[in-house]
């Protein structure tokens, strides 16, 4: 082995931070882009929204302590040096009563004092002091009251007579219920958490008692030397602290504490909490499961449905049979082996039909209807409409929500008028950097709009039949086709397509919907696999429910129609459509 030096020439491509930022913006959907631009406006004082201009910080009328002259007049004593754009603040006018400006003209000025100066806020304006409302005329906005599922269950639990330990355990159980209303955590873990909280509570009580006795000794003026001696109570507390952190003895604290208190006759009259057991947990869980809504805190779907059936008051025959099926014949029920259930329970086909109707009306997610989940509303990034006069497609970018970025006038004036001879160089570089960032952001938004319109125009051109005929007009399309049509890289096309939606006359679709592989028919024509999936969906929706189509039968029907689709391909498309197998689609 030996060491050597050599010189090589290589050509590599690296992305600048601006390019990375632009690619990130290109990938963001409409809502995320709006939030991103708002964040940029907050972080970069050079940027502002033309639709929502900021208050001119140089033109306040209500507070004499704030400068009322425009920026050009404030810095009128500043002058440009010959060929030198460094700053000179020797003759600058500084109001004596403005601490923000005075801090900017110290001997060692902070380059970011200018930032705080321009963004100084008037307290009266911040509190809405310039509005036309009096104290009694202030508009009152009523906030809609909402009680979460957890809060509702705790309120119901408080109305039941429980011990303090059971109440604590009940709160831990309720806190572990998920959004669907199920308790999917093991009871042993919840018991351990509850006992740990009980140990900490008991130790806190003992520690407070010890502190109170120390203070009482100080007040009684006993021998000061006794304060520094270790009493029997101190030793007992230290031993309890050790056992609290011990993993080998989880209940030692309570047992030792109780025995010590019993030996001393519990002279302090203190009551310590006891550890909860698995039987206590089962008891409290059964109580919570009896609360409203029925089926809450169930550990599986079977327990949830059974609990809802048991909560029905004065059940009829069908409801009683539904409970029997879920309790005694659950396995054949989930496999839809109805003949096995009929034979096992000795019932008729009409009986099981009535019971199945009862089960269908049960709620498999008891917590879902009461959760305060936000609606996931899809806001399209594009809108494609048909011109009634020319019968041509009109493509527009739905960017009305986006801020209309522009350079801040206050900073433009400040940069133009504040080129002084001996001003802090770091401040000057900071202003210039923020201005360049703002210019890039404005240009990046425009470039993003042009690029997205190019891609959407290419999709509408190659899938023109869809926008006039609907789903039947879809054609095979891949990312490479769009890349060749727009002269863009495939990765750029992928960034634009992912997570974007378009509003059409036939509904709102994700851009991925227009991309699919091709399938050659018996006539030699290429057809989109999306059309095949729609045909499979239509066939399954129209099938006889007591004898659903198998994958083999669907493949045979498609081949008779001229679509050469194998059984495995049918199974793959069916799974992509999230349709169960024929055995699980059987209905009586």
Coordinates of N, CA, C and O in Angstrom, one line a residue, residues 190-324:
X190 N -52.2 -0.1 31.9 CA -53.0 0.9 32.5 C -52.9 0.8 34.0 O -52.8 1.8 34.8
X191 N -53.0 -0.4 34.5 CA -52.9 -0.7 36.0 C -51.5 -0.2 36.5 O -51.5 0.5 37.6
X192 N -50.5 -0.5 35.8 CA -49.1 0.0 36.2 C -49.0 1.5 36.3 O -48.5 2.1 37.2
X193 N -49.6 2.1 35.3 CA -49.6 3.6 35.2 C -50.4 4.2 36.4 O -49.9 5.2 37.1
X194 N -51.5 3.6 36.7 CA -52.3 4.0 37.8 C -51.6 3.9 39.1 O -51.6 4.8 40.0
X195 N -51.0 2.7 39.3 CA -50.3 2.4 40.6 C -49.1 3.4 40.8 O -48.8 3.8 41.9
X196 N -48.5 3.7 39.7 CA -47.3 4.6 39.7 C -47.8 6.0 40.2 O -47.2 6.7 41.0
X197 N -48.9 6.4 39.7 CA -49.5 7.7 40.1 C -49.9 7.7 41.5 O -49.7 8.6 42.3
X198 N -50.5 6.6 42.0 CA -50.9 6.4 43.4 C -49.6 6.5 44.3 O -49.6 7.1 45.4
X199 N -48.5 5.8 43.9 CA -47.3 5.9 44.7 C -46.8 7.3 44.8 O -46.4 7.7 45.9
X200 N -46.8 8.0 43.7 CA -46.3 9.4 43.7 C -47.2 10.3 44.6 O -46.7 11.1 45.4
X201 N -48.5 10.0 44.6 CA -49.4 10.8 45.4 C -49.2 10.5 46.9 O -49.2 11.4 47.7
X202 N -49.1 9.2 47.2 CA -48.8 8.9 48.6 C -47.5 9.5 49.1 O -47.4 10.0 50.3
X203 N -46.5 9.4 48.3 CA -45.2 10.0 48.7 C -45.3 11.5 48.9 O -44.7 12.0 49.8
X204 N -46.0 12.1 48.1 CA -46.2 13.6 48.2 C -46.9 13.9 49.5 O -46.5 14.9 50.2
X205 N -47.9 13.1 49.9 CA -48.6 13.4 51.1 C -47.6 13.2 52.3 O -47.6 14.0 53.2
X206 N -46.8 12.1 52.3 CA -45.9 11.9 53.4 C -44.8 13.0 53.5 O -44.5 13.5 54.5
X207 N -44.4 13.5 52.3 CA -43.4 14.5 52.3 C -44.0 15.8 52.8 O -43.3 16.5 53.6
X208 N -45.2 16.1 52.5 CA -45.8 17.3 53.0 C -46.0 17.3 54.6 O -45.7 18.3 55.3
X209 N -46.4 16.1 55.1 CA -46.5 15.9 56.5 C -45.2 16.1 57.2 O -45.0 16.8 58.2
X210 N -44.1 15.6 56.6 CA -42.8 15.8 57.2 C -42.4 17.2 57.2 O -41.8 17.7 58.2
X211 N -42.6 18.0 56.1 CA -42.3 19.4 56.0 C -43.1 20.2 57.1 O -42.5 21.1 57.7
X212 N -44.3 19.8 57.2 CA -45.2 20.5 58.2 C -44.6 20.3 59.7 O -44.6 21.3 60.5
X213 N -44.1 19.1 60.0 CA -43.6 18.9 61.3 C -42.3 19.6 61.5 O -42.0 20.1 62.6
X214 N -41.5 19.7 60.5 CA -40.2 20.5 60.6 C -40.5 22.0 60.9 O -39.9 22.6 61.7
X215 N -41.5 22.5 60.1 CA -41.9 23.9 60.4 C -42.5 24.1 61.8 O -42.3 25.1 62.4
X216 N -43.2 23.1 62.3 CA -43.8 23.2 63.6 C -42.7 23.2 64.7 O -42.7 23.9 65.7
X217 N -41.6 22.4 64.5 CA -40.5 22.4 65.4 C -39.8 23.7 65.4 O -39.4 24.2 66.5
X218 N -39.7 24.3 64.2 CA -39.0 25.7 64.2 C -39.8 26.7 64.9 O -39.3 27.6 65.6
X219 N -41.1 26.6 64.8 CA -42.0 27.6 65.5 C -41.9 27.4 67.0 O -42.0 28.3 67.8
X220 N -41.8 26.1 67.5 CA -41.8 25.8 68.9 C -40.4 26.2 69.5 O -40.3 26.1 70.7
X221 N -39.4 26.5 68.7 CA -38.1 26.9 69.2 C -37.4 25.7 69.9 O -36.7 25.9 70.9
X222 N -37.5 24.5 69.4 CA -36.7 23.4 70.0 C -35.2 23.6 69.6 O -34.8 24.5 68.9
X223 N -34.5 22.6 70.1 CA -33.0 22.7 70.0 C -32.7 22.7 68.5 O -33.1 21.8 67.8
X224 N -31.9 23.7 68.0 CA -31.6 23.7 66.5 C -30.8 22.5 66.1 O -30.9 22.1 64.9
X225 N -30.1 21.9 67.0 CA -29.3 20.7 66.6 C -30.2 19.5 66.1 O -29.8 18.7 65.3
X226 N -31.4 19.5 66.7 CA -32.3 18.4 66.3 C -32.8 18.5 64.9 O -33.3 17.5 64.3
X227 N -32.7 19.7 64.3 CA -33.1 19.9 62.9 C -32.2 19.1 61.9 O -32.6 18.7 60.9
X228 N -30.9 18.9 62.3 CA -30.0 18.3 61.4 C -29.9 16.8 61.7 O -29.1 16.1 61.1
X229 N -30.6 16.3 62.7 CA -30.5 14.8 63.0 C -31.6 14.1 62.1 O -32.6 14.7 61.7
X230 N -31.3 12.8 61.8 CA -32.2 12.0 61.0 C -33.2 11.3 61.9 O -32.8 10.5 62.7
X231 N -34.4 11.7 61.8 CA -35.4 11.1 62.7 C -35.9 9.8 62.0 O -35.6 9.4 60.9
X232 N -36.7 9.1 62.8 CA -37.3 7.8 62.3 C -38.2 8.1 61.1 O -38.3 7.3 60.2
X233 N -38.9 9.2 61.1 CA -39.8 9.5 60.0 C -39.0 9.8 58.8 O -39.4 9.4 57.7
X234 N -37.8 10.5 58.9 CA -37.0 10.7 57.8 C -36.5 9.5 57.1 O -36.5 9.3 55.9
X235 N -36.1 8.5 58.0 CA -35.6 7.2 57.5 C -36.7 6.5 56.7 O -36.5 5.9 55.7
X236 N -37.9 6.6 57.3 CA -39.1 5.9 56.7 C -39.4 6.5 55.3 O -39.7 5.8 54.3
X237 N -39.3 7.8 55.2 CA -39.6 8.5 53.9 C -38.5 8.1 52.9 O -38.8 7.9 51.7
X238 N -37.2 8.1 53.3 CA -36.1 7.8 52.4 C -36.3 6.3 51.9 O -36.0 6.0 50.7
X239 N -36.7 5.4 52.8 CA -36.9 4.1 52.4 C -38.1 4.0 51.4 O -38.0 3.2 50.4
X240 N -39.1 4.8 51.6 CA -40.2 4.8 50.6 C -39.8 5.3 49.3 O -40.2 4.8 48.2
X241 N -38.9 6.3 49.3 CA -38.4 6.9 48.0 C -37.6 5.8 47.2 O -37.7 5.8 46.0
X242 N -36.8 5.1 48.0 CA -36.1 4.0 47.3 C -37.0 3.0 46.6 O -36.8 2.6 45.5
X243 N -38.0 2.6 47.4 CA -38.9 1.5 46.9 C -39.8 2.1 45.8 O -40.3 1.3 45.0
X244 N -40.0 3.4 45.7 CA -40.8 4.0 44.6 C -40.1 3.8 43.3 O -40.7 3.6 42.3
X245 N -38.8 3.9 43.3 CA -38.0 3.7 42.1 C -37.5 2.3 41.8 O -36.8 2.0 40.9
X246 N -37.9 1.4 42.7 CA -37.5 0.0 42.5 C -38.4 -0.7 41.6 O -39.6 -0.6 41.7
X247 N -37.8 -1.5 40.7 CA -38.6 -2.2 39.7 C -39.0 -3.6 40.2 O -39.8 -4.3 39.6
X248 N -38.4 -4.0 41.3 CA -38.6 -5.3 41.8 C -39.7 -5.4 42.9 O -40.2 -6.5 43.2
X249 N -40.2 -4.2 43.4 CA -41.2 -4.2 44.4 C -42.1 -3.1 44.1 O -41.9 -2.0 44.5
X250 N -43.2 -3.3 43.3 CA -44.1 -2.3 42.9 C -45.1 -1.8 43.9 O -45.6 -0.7 43.9
X251 N -45.4 -2.7 44.9 CA -46.4 -2.4 45.8 C -45.9 -2.2 47.2 O -46.6 -2.2 48.2
X252 N -44.6 -2.2 47.3 CA -43.9 -2.1 48.7 C -44.3 -0.9 49.4 O -44.3 -0.9 50.6
X253 N -44.4 0.2 48.7 CA -44.7 1.5 49.4 C -46.0 1.5 50.2 O -46.0 1.9 51.3
X254 N -47.0 1.1 49.5 CA -48.3 1.1 50.1 C -48.3 0.1 51.3 O -48.8 0.5 52.4
X255 N -47.8 -1.1 51.1 CA -47.8 -2.1 52.2 C -47.0 -1.6 53.4 O -47.5 -1.7 54.5
X256 N -45.8 -1.1 53.1 CA -45.0 -0.6 54.2 C -45.6 0.6 54.9 O -45.6 0.8 56.1
X257 N -46.2 1.5 54.1 CA -46.8 2.7 54.6 C -48.0 2.3 55.5 O -48.2 2.9 56.6
X258 N -48.9 1.4 55.0 CA -50.0 1.0 55.7 C -49.7 0.4 57.1 O -50.3 0.6 58.1
X259 N -48.6 -0.5 57.0 CA -48.2 -1.2 58.2 C -47.7 -0.2 59.2 O -47.9 -0.3 60.4
X260 N -46.9 0.8 58.7 CA -46.3 1.8 59.6 C -47.4 2.6 60.3 O -47.3 2.9 61.5
X261 N -48.3 3.0 59.5 CA -49.4 3.8 60.0 C -50.2 3.0 61.0 O -50.7 3.6 62.0
X262 N -50.4 1.7 60.7 CA -51.2 0.9 61.6 C -50.5 0.8 63.0 O -51.1 0.8 64.0
X263 N -49.1 0.6 62.9 CA -48.4 0.4 64.1 C -48.4 1.7 65.0 O -48.4 1.6 66.2
X264 N -48.4 2.8 64.3 CA -48.4 4.1 65.1 C -49.8 4.6 65.4 O -50.0 5.6 65.9
X265 N -50.8 3.7 65.0 CA -52.2 4.1 65.2 C -52.7 5.2 64.3 O -53.7 5.8 64.5
X266 N -51.8 5.5 63.3 CA -52.2 6.6 62.3 C -52.6 7.8 63.0 O -53.7 8.4 62.8
X267 N -51.7 8.3 63.8 CA -52.0 9.4 64.7 C -52.3 10.7 63.9 O -52.9 11.6 64.4
X268 N -51.7 10.8 62.7 CA -52.0 12.0 61.9 C -53.3 11.9 61.2 O -53.8 12.9 60.6
X269 N -54.0 10.8 61.2 CA -55.3 10.7 60.6 C -55.2 10.8 59.1 O -56.2 11.2 58.4
X270 N -54.1 10.4 58.5 CA -53.9 10.4 57.0 C -54.5 9.2 56.4 O -54.5 8.1 57.0
X271 N -55.0 9.4 55.2 CA -55.5 8.3 54.4 C -54.7 8.1 53.1 O -54.7 9.1 52.3
X272 N -54.1 7.0 52.9 CA -53.3 6.7 51.8 C -54.0 5.9 50.8 O -54.8 5.0 51.2
X273 N -53.8 6.1 49.5 CA -54.4 5.3 48.5 C -53.8 3.9 48.4 O -52.6 3.8 48.6
X274 N -54.6 3.0 48.0 CA -54.2 1.6 47.8 C -54.0 1.3 46.3 O -54.6 1.9 45.5
X275 N -53.2 0.3 46.1 CA -52.9 -0.1 44.7 C -54.2 -0.8 44.2 O -54.9 -1.4 44.9
X276 N -54.4 -0.6 42.9 CA -55.5 -1.2 42.2 C -55.1 -2.6 41.6 O -53.9 -2.7 41.3
X277 N -56.0 -3.5 41.5 CA -55.7 -4.8 41.0 C -56.4 -5.0 39.6 O -57.1 -4.2 39.2
X278 N -56.1 -6.2 39.1 CA -56.7 -6.5 37.8 C -58.3 -6.6 37.9 O -59.0 -6.3 37.0
X279 N -58.7 -7.2 39.1 CA -60.2 -7.3 39.3 C -60.8 -5.9 39.4 O -61.9 -5.6 38.8
X280 N -60.1 -4.9 40.0 CA -60.6 -3.6 40.0 C -60.7 -3.0 38.6 O -61.7 -2.3 38.3
X281 N -59.7 -3.3 37.8 CA -59.7 -2.7 36.4 C -60.9 -3.3 35.6 O -61.5 -2.6 34.9
X282 N -61.1 -4.6 35.8 CA -62.2 -5.2 35.1 C -63.6 -4.6 35.5 O -64.5 -4.4 34.7
X283 N -63.7 -4.3 36.8 CA -64.9 -3.8 37.4 C -65.1 -2.4 36.8 O -66.2 -2.0 36.3
X284 N -64.1 -1.5 36.8 CA -64.2 -0.1 36.4 C -64.4 -0.1 34.8 O -65.2 0.7 34.3
X285 N -63.8 -1.0 34.1 CA -64.0 -1.1 32.7 C -65.4 -1.4 32.3 O -66.0 -0.9 31.4
X286 N -66.0 -2.4 33.1 CA -67.4 -2.8 32.8 C -68.3 -1.6 33.1 O -69.3 -1.4 32.4
X287 N -68.0 -0.7 34.1 CA -68.8 0.4 34.4 C -68.7 1.4 33.2 O -69.7 2.0 32.8
X288 N -67.5 1.7 32.7 CA -67.3 2.6 31.6 C -68.0 2.1 30.3 O -68.6 2.9 29.6
X289 N -67.9 0.8 30.1 CA -68.6 0.2 28.9 C -70.1 0.4 29.0 O -70.8 0.3 28.0
X290 N -70.6 0.6 30.2 CA -72.1 0.8 30.3 C -72.5 2.2 30.1 O -73.7 2.6 30.1
X291 N -71.5 3.1 29.9 CA -71.8 4.5 29.7 C -72.3 4.8 28.3 O -72.2 3.9 27.4
X292 N -72.7 6.0 28.0 CA -73.1 6.4 26.6 C -71.9 7.0 25.9 O -71.2 7.8 26.5
X293 N -71.7 6.7 24.6 CA -72.5 5.8 23.7 C -72.2 4.3 24.0 O -71.1 4.0 24.4
X294 N -73.2 3.5 23.7 CA -73.1 2.1 23.8 C -71.9 1.5 23.0 O -71.7 2.0 21.9
X295 N -71.2 0.6 23.6 CA -70.0 0.0 22.9 C -68.7 0.7 23.1 O -67.7 0.3 22.6
X296 N -68.7 1.8 23.9 CA -67.5 2.6 24.2 C -66.6 1.7 25.0 O -67.0 0.9 25.8
X297 N -65.2 1.9 24.8 CA -64.2 1.3 25.6 C -64.1 -0.2 25.3 O -63.6 -1.0 26.1
X298 N -64.7 -0.7 24.2 CA -64.6 -2.1 23.9 C -63.1 -2.4 23.4 O -62.4 -1.6 22.9
X299 N -62.7 -3.7 23.6 CA -61.4 -4.1 23.2 C -61.3 -4.7 21.8 O -60.2 -4.9 21.3
X300 N -62.4 -5.0 21.2 CA -62.5 -5.5 19.8 C -63.9 -5.3 19.3 O -64.8 -4.9 20.0
X301 N -64.0 -5.6 18.0 CA -65.3 -5.3 17.3 C -66.4 -6.2 17.9 O -67.6 -5.8 18.0
X302 N -66.1 -7.4 18.3 CA -67.1 -8.3 18.8 C -67.7 -7.8 20.1 O -68.9 -7.7 20.3
X303 N -66.8 -7.4 21.0 CA -67.2 -6.9 22.3 C -68.0 -5.6 22.1 O -69.0 -5.3 22.9
X304 N -67.7 -4.8 21.1 CA -68.4 -3.6 20.8 C -69.8 -3.9 20.4 O -70.8 -3.3 20.9
X305 N -70.0 -4.8 19.5 CA -71.3 -5.1 19.0 C -72.2 -5.8 20.0 O -73.4 -5.5 20.1
X306 N -71.6 -6.7 20.8 CA -72.3 -7.3 21.9 C -72.8 -6.3 22.9 O -73.9 -6.4 23.4
X307 N -71.9 -5.4 23.2 CA -72.3 -4.4 24.2 C -73.4 -3.5 23.7 O -74.3 -3.2 24.5
X308 N -73.5 -3.2 22.5 CA -74.6 -2.4 21.9 C -75.9 -3.2 21.9 O -76.9 -2.7 22.2
X309 N -75.8 -4.5 21.6 CA -77.0 -5.3 21.7 C -77.5 -5.5 23.1 O -78.7 -5.4 23.3
X310 N -76.6 -5.6 24.1 CA -77.1 -5.7 25.5 C -77.7 -4.4 26.0 O -78.5 -4.4 26.9
X311 N -77.3 -3.3 25.4 CA -77.8 -2.0 25.8 C -79.2 -1.7 25.3 O -79.9 -0.7 25.8
X312 N -79.8 -2.5 24.4 CA -81.1 -2.3 23.9 C -82.1 -2.7 25.0 O -82.1 -3.9 25.5
X313 N -83.0 -1.8 25.3 CA -84.1 -2.1 26.3 C -85.2 -2.8 25.6 O -85.6 -2.4 24.5
X314 N -85.8 -3.8 26.3 CA -86.9 -4.6 25.7 C -86.7 -5.0 24.3 O -87.4 -4.7 23.4
X315 N -85.6 -5.9 24.1 CA -85.3 -6.3 22.7 C -86.3 -7.3 22.2 O -87.0 -8.0 22.9
X316 N -86.5 -7.1 20.9 CA -87.5 -8.1 20.2 C -86.7 -9.4 19.8 O -85.6 -9.5 20.2
X317 N -87.4 -10.2 19.1 CA -86.8 -11.5 18.8 C -85.6 -11.4 17.9 O -84.6 -12.1 18.1
X318 N -85.7 -10.5 16.9 CA -84.5 -10.3 16.0 C -83.3 -9.8 16.8 O -82.2 -10.2 16.5
X319 N -83.5 -8.8 17.7 CA -82.4 -8.3 18.5 C -81.8 -9.3 19.4 O -80.6 -9.3 19.6
X320 N -82.7 -10.2 20.0 CA -82.1 -11.2 20.8 C -81.3 -12.2 20.0 O -80.3 -12.7 20.5
X321 N -81.8 -12.5 18.8 CA -81.1 -13.5 18.0 C -79.7 -12.8 17.5 O -78.7 -13.6 17.4
X322 N -79.7 -11.6 17.2 CA -78.5 -10.9 16.9 C -77.5 -11.0 18.0 O -76.3 -11.3 17.7
X323 N -77.9 -10.9 19.3 CA -77.0 -11.1 20.4 C -76.5 -12.5 20.5 O -75.3 -12.7 20.8
X324 N -77.3 -13.5 20.2 CA -76.9 -14.9 20.2 C -75.9 -15.2 19.1 O -74.9 -15.9 19.3

